[in-house]
CSV table of C-alpha atoms in Angstrom, one decimal:
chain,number,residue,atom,x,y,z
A,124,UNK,CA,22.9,-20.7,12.5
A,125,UNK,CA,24.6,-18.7,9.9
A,126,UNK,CA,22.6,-17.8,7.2
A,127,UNK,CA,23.9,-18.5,3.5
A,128,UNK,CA,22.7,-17.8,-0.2
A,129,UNK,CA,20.2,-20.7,-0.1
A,130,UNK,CA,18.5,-19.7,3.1
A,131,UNK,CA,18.6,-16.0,1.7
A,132,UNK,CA,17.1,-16.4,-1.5
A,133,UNK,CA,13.8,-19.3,0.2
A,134,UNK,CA,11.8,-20.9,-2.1
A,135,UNK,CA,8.2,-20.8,-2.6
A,136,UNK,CA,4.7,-21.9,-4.7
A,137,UNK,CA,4.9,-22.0,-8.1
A,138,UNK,CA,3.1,-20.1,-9.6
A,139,UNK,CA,1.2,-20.7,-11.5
A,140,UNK,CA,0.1,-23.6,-9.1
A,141,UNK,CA,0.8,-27.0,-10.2
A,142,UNK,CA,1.7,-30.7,-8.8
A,143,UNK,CA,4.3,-32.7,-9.7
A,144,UNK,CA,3.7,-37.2,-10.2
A,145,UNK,CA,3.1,-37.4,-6.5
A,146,UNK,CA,0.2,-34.6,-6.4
A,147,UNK,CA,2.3,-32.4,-4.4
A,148,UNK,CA,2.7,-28.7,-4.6
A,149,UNK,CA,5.7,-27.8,-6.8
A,150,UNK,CA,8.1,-25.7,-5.3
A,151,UNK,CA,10.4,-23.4,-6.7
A,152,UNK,CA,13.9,-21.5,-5.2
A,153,UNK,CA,16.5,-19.1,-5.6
A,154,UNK,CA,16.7,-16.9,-8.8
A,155,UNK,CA,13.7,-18.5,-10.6
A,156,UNK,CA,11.2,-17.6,-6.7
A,157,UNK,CA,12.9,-14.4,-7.0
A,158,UNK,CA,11.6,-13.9,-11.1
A,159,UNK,CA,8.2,-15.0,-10.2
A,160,UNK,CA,7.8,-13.0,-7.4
A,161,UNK,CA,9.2,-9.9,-9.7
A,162,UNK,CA,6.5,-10.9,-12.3
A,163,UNK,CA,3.6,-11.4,-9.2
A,164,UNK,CA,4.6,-8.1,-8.0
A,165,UNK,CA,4.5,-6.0,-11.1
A,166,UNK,CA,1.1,-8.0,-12.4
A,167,UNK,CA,-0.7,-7.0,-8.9
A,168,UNK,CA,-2.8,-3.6,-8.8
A,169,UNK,CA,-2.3,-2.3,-5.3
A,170,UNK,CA,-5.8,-3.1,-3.3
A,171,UNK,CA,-6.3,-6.6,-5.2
A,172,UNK,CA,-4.9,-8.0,-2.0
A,173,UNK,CA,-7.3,-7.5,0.7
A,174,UNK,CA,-4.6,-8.4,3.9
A,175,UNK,CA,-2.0,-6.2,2.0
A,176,UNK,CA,-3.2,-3.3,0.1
A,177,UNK,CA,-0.3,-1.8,-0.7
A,178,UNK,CA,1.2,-4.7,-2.6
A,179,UNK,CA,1.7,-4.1,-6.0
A,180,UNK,CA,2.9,-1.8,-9.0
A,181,UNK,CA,0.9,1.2,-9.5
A,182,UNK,CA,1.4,0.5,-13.7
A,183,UNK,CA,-2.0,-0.3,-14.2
A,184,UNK,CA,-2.5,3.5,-13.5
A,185,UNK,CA,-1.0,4.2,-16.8
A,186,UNK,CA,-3.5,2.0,-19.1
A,187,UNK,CA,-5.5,4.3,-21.0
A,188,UNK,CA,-2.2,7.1,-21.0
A,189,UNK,CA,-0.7,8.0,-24.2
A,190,UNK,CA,2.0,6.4,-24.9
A,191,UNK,CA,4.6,9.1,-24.8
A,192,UNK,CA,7.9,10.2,-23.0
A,193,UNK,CA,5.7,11.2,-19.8
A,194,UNK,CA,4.1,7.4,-19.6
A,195,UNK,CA,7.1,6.0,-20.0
A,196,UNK,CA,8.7,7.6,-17.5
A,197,UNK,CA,5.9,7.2,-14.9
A,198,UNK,CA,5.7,3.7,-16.1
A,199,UNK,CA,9.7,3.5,-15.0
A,200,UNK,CA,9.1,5.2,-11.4
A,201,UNK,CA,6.3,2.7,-10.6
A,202,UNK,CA,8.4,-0.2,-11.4
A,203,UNK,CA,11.4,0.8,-9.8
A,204,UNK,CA,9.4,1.8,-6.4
A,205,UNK,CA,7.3,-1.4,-6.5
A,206,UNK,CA,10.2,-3.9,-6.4
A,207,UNK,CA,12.2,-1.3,-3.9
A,208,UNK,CA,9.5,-2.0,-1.5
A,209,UNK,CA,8.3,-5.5,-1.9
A,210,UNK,CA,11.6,-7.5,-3.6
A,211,UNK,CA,13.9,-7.1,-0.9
A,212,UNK,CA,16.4,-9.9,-2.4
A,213,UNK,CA,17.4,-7.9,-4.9
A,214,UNK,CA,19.5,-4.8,-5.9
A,215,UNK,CA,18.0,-2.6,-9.2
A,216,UNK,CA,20.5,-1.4,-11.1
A,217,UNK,CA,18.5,-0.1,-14.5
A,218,UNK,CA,14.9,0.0,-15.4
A,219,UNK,CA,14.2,0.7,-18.9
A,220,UNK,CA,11.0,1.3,-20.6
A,221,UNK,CA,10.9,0.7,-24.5
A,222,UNK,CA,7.8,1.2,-26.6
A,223,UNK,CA,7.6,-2.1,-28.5
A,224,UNK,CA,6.6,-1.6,-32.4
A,225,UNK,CA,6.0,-5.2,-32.7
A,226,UNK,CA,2.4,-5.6,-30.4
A,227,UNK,CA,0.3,-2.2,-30.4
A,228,UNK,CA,0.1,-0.8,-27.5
A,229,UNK,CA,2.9,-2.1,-25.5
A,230,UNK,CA,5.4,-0.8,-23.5
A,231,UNK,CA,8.2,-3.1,-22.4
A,232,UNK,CA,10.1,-2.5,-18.8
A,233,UNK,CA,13.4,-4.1,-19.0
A,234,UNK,CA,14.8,-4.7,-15.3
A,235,UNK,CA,18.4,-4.9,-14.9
A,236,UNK,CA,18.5,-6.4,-11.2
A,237,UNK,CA,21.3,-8.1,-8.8
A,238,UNK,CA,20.6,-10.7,-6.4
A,239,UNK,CA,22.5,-9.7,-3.0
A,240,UNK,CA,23.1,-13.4,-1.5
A,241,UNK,CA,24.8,-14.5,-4.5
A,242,UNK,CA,26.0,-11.1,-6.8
A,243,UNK,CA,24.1,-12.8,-9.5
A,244,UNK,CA,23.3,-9.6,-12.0
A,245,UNK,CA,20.0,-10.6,-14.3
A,246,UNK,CA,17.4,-9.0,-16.2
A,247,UNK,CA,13.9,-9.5,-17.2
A,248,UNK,CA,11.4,-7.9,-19.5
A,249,UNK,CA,7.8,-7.2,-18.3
A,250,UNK,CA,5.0,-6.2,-20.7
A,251,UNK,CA,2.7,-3.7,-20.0
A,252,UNK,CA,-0.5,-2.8,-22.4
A,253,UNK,CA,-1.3,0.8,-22.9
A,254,UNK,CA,-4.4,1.1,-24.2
A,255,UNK,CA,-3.7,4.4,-26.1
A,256,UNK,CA,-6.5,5.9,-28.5
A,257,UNK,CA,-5.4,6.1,-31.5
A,258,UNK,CA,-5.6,9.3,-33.6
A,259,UNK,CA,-8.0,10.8,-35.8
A,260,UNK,CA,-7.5,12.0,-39.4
């Protein structure tokens, strides 16, 4: 049976869970199961799983880190090696980390990624909350 993009790319729960008029399960496939599965994986502290402790970003690490040049580049590295190991579906091409002036606190990953069944480049942006002290006078 010869695989194509469909078969590559699956499909999976929504998430979050919800049922359509019937009262089943809602499914979801190709490039949006691939985002939501981005957005489980970087959301998930490695041990929160209990049958796969490893799954996750390592991010969370980084919450009470100053947010400077070092965070941000740790923040980068964690990002990049979680969806390496658990989005196989995808190719990364850039991970950026901006520090966004508009919410306090918050450092924004933008994920430049490729999907390999279909060549379909995309990006996302991921939030992360740095709960930085702020400085004394």
């Amino acid at each position: 049976m010869p695989l194509n993009a469909k078969t590559f790319l699956g499909n999976g729960l929504n998430f979050p869970l919800k049922t359509d008029a019937r009262g089943q399960l809602v499914l979801v496939t190709g490039a949006e199961d691939i985002e939501q599965s981005i957005r489980i994986i970087l959301s998930t502290r490695p041990g929160e799983r209990v049958m796969r402790p490893t799954f996750g970003c390592r991010a969370h690490e980084l919450l009470f880190e100053p947010r400077s040049a070092a965070t941000a580049s740790l923040l980068q590295e964690y990002v990049y090696q979680a969806l390496r190991m658990w989005e196989p579906r995808i190719d990364i091409l850039q991970v950026n980390v901006i520090h966004d002036s508009g919410q306090e606190g918050a450092l924004l990953a933008e994920i430049h990624y490729e999907i390999k069944a279909t060549h379909d480049a995309r990006s996302i942006v991921f939030p992360f909350y740095i709960a930085d002290e702020p400085e004394l006078d």
